[in-house]
Short mmCIF file of C-alpha atoms and ligand atoms in Angstrom, two decimals:
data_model
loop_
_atom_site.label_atom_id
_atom_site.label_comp_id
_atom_site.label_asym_id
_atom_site.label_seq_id
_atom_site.Cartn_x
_atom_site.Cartn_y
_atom_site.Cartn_z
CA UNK W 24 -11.33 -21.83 -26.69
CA UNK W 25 -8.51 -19.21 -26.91
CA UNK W 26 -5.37 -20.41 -27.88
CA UNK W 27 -2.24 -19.06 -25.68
CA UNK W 28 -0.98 -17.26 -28.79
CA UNK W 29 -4.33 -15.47 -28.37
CA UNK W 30 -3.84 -14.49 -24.95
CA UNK W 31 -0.62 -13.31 -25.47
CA UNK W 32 -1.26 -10.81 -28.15
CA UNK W 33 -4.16 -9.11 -25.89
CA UNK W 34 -1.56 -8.66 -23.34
CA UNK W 35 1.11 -7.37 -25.46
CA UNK W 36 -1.62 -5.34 -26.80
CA UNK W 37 -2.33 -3.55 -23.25
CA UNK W 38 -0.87 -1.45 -21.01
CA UNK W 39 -1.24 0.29 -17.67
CA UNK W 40 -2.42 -2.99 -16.25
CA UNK W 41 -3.86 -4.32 -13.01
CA UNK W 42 -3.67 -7.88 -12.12
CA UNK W 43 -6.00 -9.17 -9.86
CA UNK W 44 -5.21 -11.83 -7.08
CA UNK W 45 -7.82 -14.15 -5.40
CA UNK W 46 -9.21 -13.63 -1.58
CA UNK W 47 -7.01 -15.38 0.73
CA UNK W 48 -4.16 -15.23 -1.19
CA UNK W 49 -2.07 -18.44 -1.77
CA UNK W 50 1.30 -18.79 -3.65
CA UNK W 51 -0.63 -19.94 -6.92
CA UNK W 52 -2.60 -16.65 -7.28
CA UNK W 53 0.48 -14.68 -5.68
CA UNK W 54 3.59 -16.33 -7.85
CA UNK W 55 1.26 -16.28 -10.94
CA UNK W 56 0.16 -12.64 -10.69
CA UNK W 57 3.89 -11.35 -9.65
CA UNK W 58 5.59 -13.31 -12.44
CA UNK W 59 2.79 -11.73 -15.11
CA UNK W 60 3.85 -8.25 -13.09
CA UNK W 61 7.30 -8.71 -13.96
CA UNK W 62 6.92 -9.96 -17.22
CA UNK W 63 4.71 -6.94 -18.15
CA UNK W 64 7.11 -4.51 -16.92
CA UNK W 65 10.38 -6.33 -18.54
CA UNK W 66 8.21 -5.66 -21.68
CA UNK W 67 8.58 -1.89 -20.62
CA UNK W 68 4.47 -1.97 -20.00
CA UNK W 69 3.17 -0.63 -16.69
CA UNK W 70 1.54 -3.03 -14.15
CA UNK W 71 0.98 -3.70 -10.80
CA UNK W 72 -0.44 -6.21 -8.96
CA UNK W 73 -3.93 -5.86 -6.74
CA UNK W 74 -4.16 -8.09 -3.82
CA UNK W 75 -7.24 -8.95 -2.23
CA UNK W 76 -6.10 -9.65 1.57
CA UNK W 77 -2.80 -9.72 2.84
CA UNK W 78 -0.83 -12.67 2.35
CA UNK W 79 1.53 -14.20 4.97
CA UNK W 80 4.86 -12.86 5.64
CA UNK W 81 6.31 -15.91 4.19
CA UNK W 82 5.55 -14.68 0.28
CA UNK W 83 7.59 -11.43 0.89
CA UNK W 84 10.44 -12.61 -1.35
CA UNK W 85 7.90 -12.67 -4.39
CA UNK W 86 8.13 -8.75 -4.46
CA UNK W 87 11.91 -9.41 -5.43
CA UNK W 88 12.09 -7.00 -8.62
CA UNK W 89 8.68 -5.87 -8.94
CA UNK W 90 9.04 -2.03 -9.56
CA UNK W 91 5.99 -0.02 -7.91
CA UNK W 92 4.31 1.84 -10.61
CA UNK W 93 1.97 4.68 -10.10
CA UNK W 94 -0.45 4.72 -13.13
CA UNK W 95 -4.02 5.22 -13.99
CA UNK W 96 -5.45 1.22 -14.67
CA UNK W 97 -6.59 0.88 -18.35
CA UNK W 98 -6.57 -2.80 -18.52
CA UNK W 99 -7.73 -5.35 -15.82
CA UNK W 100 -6.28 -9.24 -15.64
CA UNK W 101 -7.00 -11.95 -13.42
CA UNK W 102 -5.33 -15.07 -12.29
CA UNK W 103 -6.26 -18.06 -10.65
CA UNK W 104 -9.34 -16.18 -9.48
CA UNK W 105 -11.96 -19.21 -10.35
CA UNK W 106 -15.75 -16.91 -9.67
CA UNK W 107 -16.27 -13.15 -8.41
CA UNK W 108 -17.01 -13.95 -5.42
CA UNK W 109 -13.20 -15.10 -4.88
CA UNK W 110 -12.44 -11.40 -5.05
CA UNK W 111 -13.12 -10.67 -1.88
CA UNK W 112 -13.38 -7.34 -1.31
CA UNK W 113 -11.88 -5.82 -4.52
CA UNK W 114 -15.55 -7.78 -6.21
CA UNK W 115 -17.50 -4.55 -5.91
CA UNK W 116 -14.91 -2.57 -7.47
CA UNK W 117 -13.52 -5.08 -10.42
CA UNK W 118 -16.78 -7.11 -11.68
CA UNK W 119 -17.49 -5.61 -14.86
CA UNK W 120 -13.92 -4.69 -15.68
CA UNK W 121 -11.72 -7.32 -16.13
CA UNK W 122 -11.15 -7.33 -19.90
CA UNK W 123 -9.10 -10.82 -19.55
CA UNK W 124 -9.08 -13.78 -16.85
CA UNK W 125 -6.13 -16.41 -16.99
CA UNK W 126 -7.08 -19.66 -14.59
CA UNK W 127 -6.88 -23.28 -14.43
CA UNK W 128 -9.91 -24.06 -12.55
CA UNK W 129 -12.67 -25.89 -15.02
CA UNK W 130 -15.68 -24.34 -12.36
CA UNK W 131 -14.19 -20.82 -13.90
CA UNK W 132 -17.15 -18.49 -13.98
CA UNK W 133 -15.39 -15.03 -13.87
CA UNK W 134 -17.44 -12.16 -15.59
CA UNK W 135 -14.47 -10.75 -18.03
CA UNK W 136 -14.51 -10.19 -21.58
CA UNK W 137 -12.20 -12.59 -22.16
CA UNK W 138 -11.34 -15.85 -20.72
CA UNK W 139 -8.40 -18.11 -20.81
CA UNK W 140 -9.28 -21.30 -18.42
CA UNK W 141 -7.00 -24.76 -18.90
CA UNK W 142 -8.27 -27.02 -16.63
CA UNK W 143 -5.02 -29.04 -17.88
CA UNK W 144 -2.69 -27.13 -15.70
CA UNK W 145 -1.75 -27.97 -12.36
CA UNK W 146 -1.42 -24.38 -11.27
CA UNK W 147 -1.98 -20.99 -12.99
CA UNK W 148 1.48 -20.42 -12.81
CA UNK W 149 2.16 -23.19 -15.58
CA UNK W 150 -0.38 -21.05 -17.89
CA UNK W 151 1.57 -17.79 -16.90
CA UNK W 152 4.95 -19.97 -17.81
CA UNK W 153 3.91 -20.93 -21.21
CA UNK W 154 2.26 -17.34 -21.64
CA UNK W 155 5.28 -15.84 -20.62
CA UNK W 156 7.28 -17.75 -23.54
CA UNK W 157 5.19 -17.06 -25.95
CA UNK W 158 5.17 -12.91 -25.15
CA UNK W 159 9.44 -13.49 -25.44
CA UNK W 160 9.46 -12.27 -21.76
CA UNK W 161 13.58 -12.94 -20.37
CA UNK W 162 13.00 -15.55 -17.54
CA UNK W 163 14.80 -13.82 -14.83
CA UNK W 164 15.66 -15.55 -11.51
CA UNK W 165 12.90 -13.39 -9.88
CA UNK W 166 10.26 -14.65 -12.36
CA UNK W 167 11.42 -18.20 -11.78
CA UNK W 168 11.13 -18.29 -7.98
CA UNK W 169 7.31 -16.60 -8.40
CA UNK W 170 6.10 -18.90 -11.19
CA UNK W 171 8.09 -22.26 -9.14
CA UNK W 172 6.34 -21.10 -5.73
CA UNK W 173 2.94 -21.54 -7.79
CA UNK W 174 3.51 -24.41 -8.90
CA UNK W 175 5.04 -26.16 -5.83
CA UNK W 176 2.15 -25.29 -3.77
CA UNK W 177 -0.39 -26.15 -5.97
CA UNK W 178 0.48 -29.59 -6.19
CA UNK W 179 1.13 -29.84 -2.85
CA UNK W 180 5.36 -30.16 -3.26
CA UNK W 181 4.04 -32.66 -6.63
CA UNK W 182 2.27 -34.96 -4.83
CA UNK W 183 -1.51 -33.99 -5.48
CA UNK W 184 -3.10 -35.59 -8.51
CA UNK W 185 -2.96 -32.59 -10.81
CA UNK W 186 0.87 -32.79 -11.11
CA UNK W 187 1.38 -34.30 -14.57
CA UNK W 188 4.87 -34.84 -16.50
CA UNK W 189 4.46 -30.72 -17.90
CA UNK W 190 4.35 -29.88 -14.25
CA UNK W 191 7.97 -31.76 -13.45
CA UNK W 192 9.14 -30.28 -17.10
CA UNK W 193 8.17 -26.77 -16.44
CA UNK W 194 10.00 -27.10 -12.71
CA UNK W 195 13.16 -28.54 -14.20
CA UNK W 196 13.00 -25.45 -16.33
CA UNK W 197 12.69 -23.12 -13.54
CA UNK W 198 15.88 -24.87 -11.99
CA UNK W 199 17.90 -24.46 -14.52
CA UNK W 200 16.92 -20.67 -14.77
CA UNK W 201 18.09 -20.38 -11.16
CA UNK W 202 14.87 -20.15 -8.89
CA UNK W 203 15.61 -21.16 -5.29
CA UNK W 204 13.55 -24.38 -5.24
CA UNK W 205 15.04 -25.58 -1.73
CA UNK W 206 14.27 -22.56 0.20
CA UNK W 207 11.08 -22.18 -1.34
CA UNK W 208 10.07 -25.36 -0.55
CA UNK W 209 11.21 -25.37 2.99
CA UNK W 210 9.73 -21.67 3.28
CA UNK W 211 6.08 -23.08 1.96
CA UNK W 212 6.00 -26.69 3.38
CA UNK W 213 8.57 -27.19 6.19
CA UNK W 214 8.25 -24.20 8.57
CA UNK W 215 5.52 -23.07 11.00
CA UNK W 216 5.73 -21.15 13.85
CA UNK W 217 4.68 -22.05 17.44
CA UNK W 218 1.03 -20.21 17.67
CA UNK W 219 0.34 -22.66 14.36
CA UNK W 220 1.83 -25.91 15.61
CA UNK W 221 -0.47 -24.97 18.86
CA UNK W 222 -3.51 -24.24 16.47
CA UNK W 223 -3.14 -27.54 15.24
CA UNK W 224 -2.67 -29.30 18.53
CA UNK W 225 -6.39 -28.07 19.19
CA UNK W 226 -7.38 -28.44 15.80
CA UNK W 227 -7.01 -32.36 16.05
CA UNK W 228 -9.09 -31.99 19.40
CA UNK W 229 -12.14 -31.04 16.97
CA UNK W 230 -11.65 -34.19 14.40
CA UNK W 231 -14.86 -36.41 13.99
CA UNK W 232 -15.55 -38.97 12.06
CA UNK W 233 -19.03 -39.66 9.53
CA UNK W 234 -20.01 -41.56 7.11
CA UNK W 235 -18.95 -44.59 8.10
CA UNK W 236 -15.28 -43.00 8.78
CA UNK W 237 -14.85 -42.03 5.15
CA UNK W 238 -15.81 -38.53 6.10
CA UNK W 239 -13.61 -36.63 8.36
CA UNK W 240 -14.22 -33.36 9.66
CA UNK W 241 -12.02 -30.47 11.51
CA UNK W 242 -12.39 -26.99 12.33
CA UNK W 243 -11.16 -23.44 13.94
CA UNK W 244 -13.64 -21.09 15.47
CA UNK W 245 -12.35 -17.12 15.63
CA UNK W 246 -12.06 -17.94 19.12
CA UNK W 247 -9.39 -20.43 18.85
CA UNK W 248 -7.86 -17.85 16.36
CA UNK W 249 -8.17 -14.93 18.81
CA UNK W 250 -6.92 -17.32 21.82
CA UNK W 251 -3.41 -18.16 19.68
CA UNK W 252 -3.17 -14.48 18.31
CA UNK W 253 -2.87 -15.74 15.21
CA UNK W 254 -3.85 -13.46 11.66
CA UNK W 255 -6.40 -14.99 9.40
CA UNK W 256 -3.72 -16.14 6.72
CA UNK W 257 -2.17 -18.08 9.67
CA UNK W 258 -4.97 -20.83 9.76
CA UNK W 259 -4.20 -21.82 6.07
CA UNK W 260 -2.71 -25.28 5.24
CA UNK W 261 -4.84 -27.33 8.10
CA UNK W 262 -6.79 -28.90 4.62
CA UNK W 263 -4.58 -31.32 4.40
CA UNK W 264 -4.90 -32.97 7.86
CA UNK W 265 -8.49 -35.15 7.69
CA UNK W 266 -7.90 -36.26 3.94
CA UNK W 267 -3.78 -38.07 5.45
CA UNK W 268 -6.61 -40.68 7.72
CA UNK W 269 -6.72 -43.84 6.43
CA UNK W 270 -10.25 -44.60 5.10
CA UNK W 271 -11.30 -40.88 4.83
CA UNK W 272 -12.27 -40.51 1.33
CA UNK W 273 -13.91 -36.75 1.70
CA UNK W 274 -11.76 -34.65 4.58
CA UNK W 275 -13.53 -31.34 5.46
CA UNK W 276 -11.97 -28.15 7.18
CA UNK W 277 -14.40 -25.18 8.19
CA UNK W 278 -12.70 -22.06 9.40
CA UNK W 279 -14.77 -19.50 11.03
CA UNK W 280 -14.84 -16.27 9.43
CA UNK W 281 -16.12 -12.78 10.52
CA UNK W 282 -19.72 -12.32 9.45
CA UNK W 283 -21.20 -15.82 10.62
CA UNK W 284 -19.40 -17.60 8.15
CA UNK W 285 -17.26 -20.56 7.08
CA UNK W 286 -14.46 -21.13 4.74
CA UNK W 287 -14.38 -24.74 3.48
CA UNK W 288 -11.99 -27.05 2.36
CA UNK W 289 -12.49 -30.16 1.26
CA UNK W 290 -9.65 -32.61 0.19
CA UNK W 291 -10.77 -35.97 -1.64
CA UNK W 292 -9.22 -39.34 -2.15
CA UNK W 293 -9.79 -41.49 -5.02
CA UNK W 294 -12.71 -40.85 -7.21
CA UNK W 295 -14.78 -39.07 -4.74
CA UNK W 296 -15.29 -35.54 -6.91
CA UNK W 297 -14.45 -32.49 -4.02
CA UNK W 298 -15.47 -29.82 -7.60
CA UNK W 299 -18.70 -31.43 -7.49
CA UNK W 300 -19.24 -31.40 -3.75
CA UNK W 301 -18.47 -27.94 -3.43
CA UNK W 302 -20.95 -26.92 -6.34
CA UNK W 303 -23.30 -27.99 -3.80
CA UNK W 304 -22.66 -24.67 -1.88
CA UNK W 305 -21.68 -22.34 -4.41
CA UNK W 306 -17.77 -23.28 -4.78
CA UNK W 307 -15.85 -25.05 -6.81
CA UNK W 308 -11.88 -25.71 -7.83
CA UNK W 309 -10.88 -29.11 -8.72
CA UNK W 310 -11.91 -32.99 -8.34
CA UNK W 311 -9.52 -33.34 -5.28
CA UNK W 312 -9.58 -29.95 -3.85
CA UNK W 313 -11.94 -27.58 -3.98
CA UNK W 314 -14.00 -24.78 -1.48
CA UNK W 315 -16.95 -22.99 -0.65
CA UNK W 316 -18.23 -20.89 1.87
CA UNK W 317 -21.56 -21.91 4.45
CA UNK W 318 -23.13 -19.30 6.33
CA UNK W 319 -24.72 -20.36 9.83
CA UNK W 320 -23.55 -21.42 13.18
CA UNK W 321 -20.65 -24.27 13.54
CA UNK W 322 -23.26 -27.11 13.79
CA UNK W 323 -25.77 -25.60 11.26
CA UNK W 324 -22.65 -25.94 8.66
CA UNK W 325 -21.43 -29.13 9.74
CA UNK W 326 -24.98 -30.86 9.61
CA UNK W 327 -24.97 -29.53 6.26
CA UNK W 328 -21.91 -30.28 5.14
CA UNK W 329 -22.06 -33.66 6.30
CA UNK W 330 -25.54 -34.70 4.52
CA UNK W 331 -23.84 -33.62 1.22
CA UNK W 332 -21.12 -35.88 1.94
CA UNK W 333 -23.01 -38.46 2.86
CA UNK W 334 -25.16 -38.03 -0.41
CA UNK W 335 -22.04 -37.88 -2.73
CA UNK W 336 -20.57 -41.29 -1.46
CA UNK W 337 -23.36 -43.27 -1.92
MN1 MN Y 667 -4.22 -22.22 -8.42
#
């Protein structure tokens, strides 16, 4: 594998660079790619970052800094962008192009010339930190927030299973440079507004139970969506709700998407392996979260869905 040192002399190597964010854009793929944006450009290199959807008005501070560049793209990055198919609709344009992919998800399977993948890291932001150190990049307040945003919400506020004693290191870090831990955490884990605390009100409404009760299951339909007026980025962050039951070991949320298809996340407990399930249909991430997406009707995909789990907790 690449070592970081590797990784950082392509970079500083480049310039007039692209970064590429993943499809439904969460603060992982958003704080990593912004941070890498404002390293680049501290470094006096041109870069700007490509997103792939448009992420919730919440993330708005994560601009802070970023100067908007108008350049022809010679080089192409990802990060936290774990297959092509997570590129959404920038995966016509990009396959074939990106000379270097940064992630920490060990499913990676990114066409790019090269690939940095540490399935180590809670977050790609922690990759992007140590990167970032090892380019010399000033750690600016800015940078800080982005690359502490990643973080937090990848391990779920550092509760999830991927937080390790680097993750709490690399956050003390980020305090000390200044970021604005408290409001970011209240901005990312604290606040909803009314159409999504009513989204969820139905969303319980749709919670069954399989497998025994170790297999949990919720959904939204675009009707539900449409009914609430509420954006596509607004029915993130349900995932978490079937895997808090007791006794659920394997906690499934489909969301209805445009096209006759479902998103899927699935949240695990204990050893039950959510990577593993989701390979199943095509996805991936990590043991205890991971995703895919199931084409067919809302029963079709839960039938599905549901035989799977019932096969991986035998
Ligand atoms: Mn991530």
């Amino acid at each position: 594998m690449m070592k970081l040192s590797d990784v950082s002399a392509i970079l500083l190597k480049m310039d007039n660079i692209e970064i590429l964010t993943h499809h439904y854009p969460d603060g992982d793929t958003l704080g990593s790619a912004y941070a890498l944006c404002l390293g680049l450009q501290s470094l006096g290199k041109s870069a700007r970052v490509i997103l792939a959807g448009k992420p919730a008005d919440k993330f708005n501070y994560l601009l802070n800094g970023v100067k908007q560049q108008d350049f022809k793209a010679d080089n192409i990055v990802s990060v936290d962008v774990a297959a092509n198919s997570m590129l959404g609709e920038n995966e016509d344009k990009y396959i074939g192009r990106i000379n270097l992919c940064i992630d920490h998800h060990i499913s990676n399977s990114v066409t790019a010339d090269e690939r940095y993948v540490d399935g180590e890291a809670a977050a790609a932001a922690e990759i992007i930190f140590a990167l970032l150190k090892e380019m010399k990049v000033n750690f600016t307040k800015e940078i800080a927030d982005c690359l502490y945003t990643g973080i937090s919400t990848d391990t779920g506020c550092f509760m999830y299973t991927n937080t390790t004693p680097e993750t709490h290191k690399i956050a003390a870090e980020l305090m000390e440079i200044g970021c604005d831990f408290e409001q970011i955490n209240k901005a990312m884990f604290e606040t909803k507004s009314r159409a999504k605390l009513r989204l969820e009100r139905m969303v319980y409404d749709t919670l069954e139970f399989f497998c025994n009760g170790k297999c949990a299951v919720i959904y939204t339909t675009l009707e539900m969506q449409s009914k609430l007026g509420l954006g596509d980025d607004e029915t993130e962050g349900l995932a978490s709700i079937p895997r808090q039951i007791e006794g659920v070991l394997i906690g499934i949320t489909m969301r209805e998407k445009q096209g006759g298809t479902f998103k899927i996340s699935v949240r695990t407990n204990g050893e039950t392996d959510a990577c593993e399930f989701c390979k199943r249909f095509g996805g991936g991430g990590h043991r205890a979260a991971s995703g895919c997406a199931v084409d067919g009707s809302l029963d079709e995909v839960r039938s599905r869905l549901v035989a799977a789990a019932e096969e991986v907790l035998k």
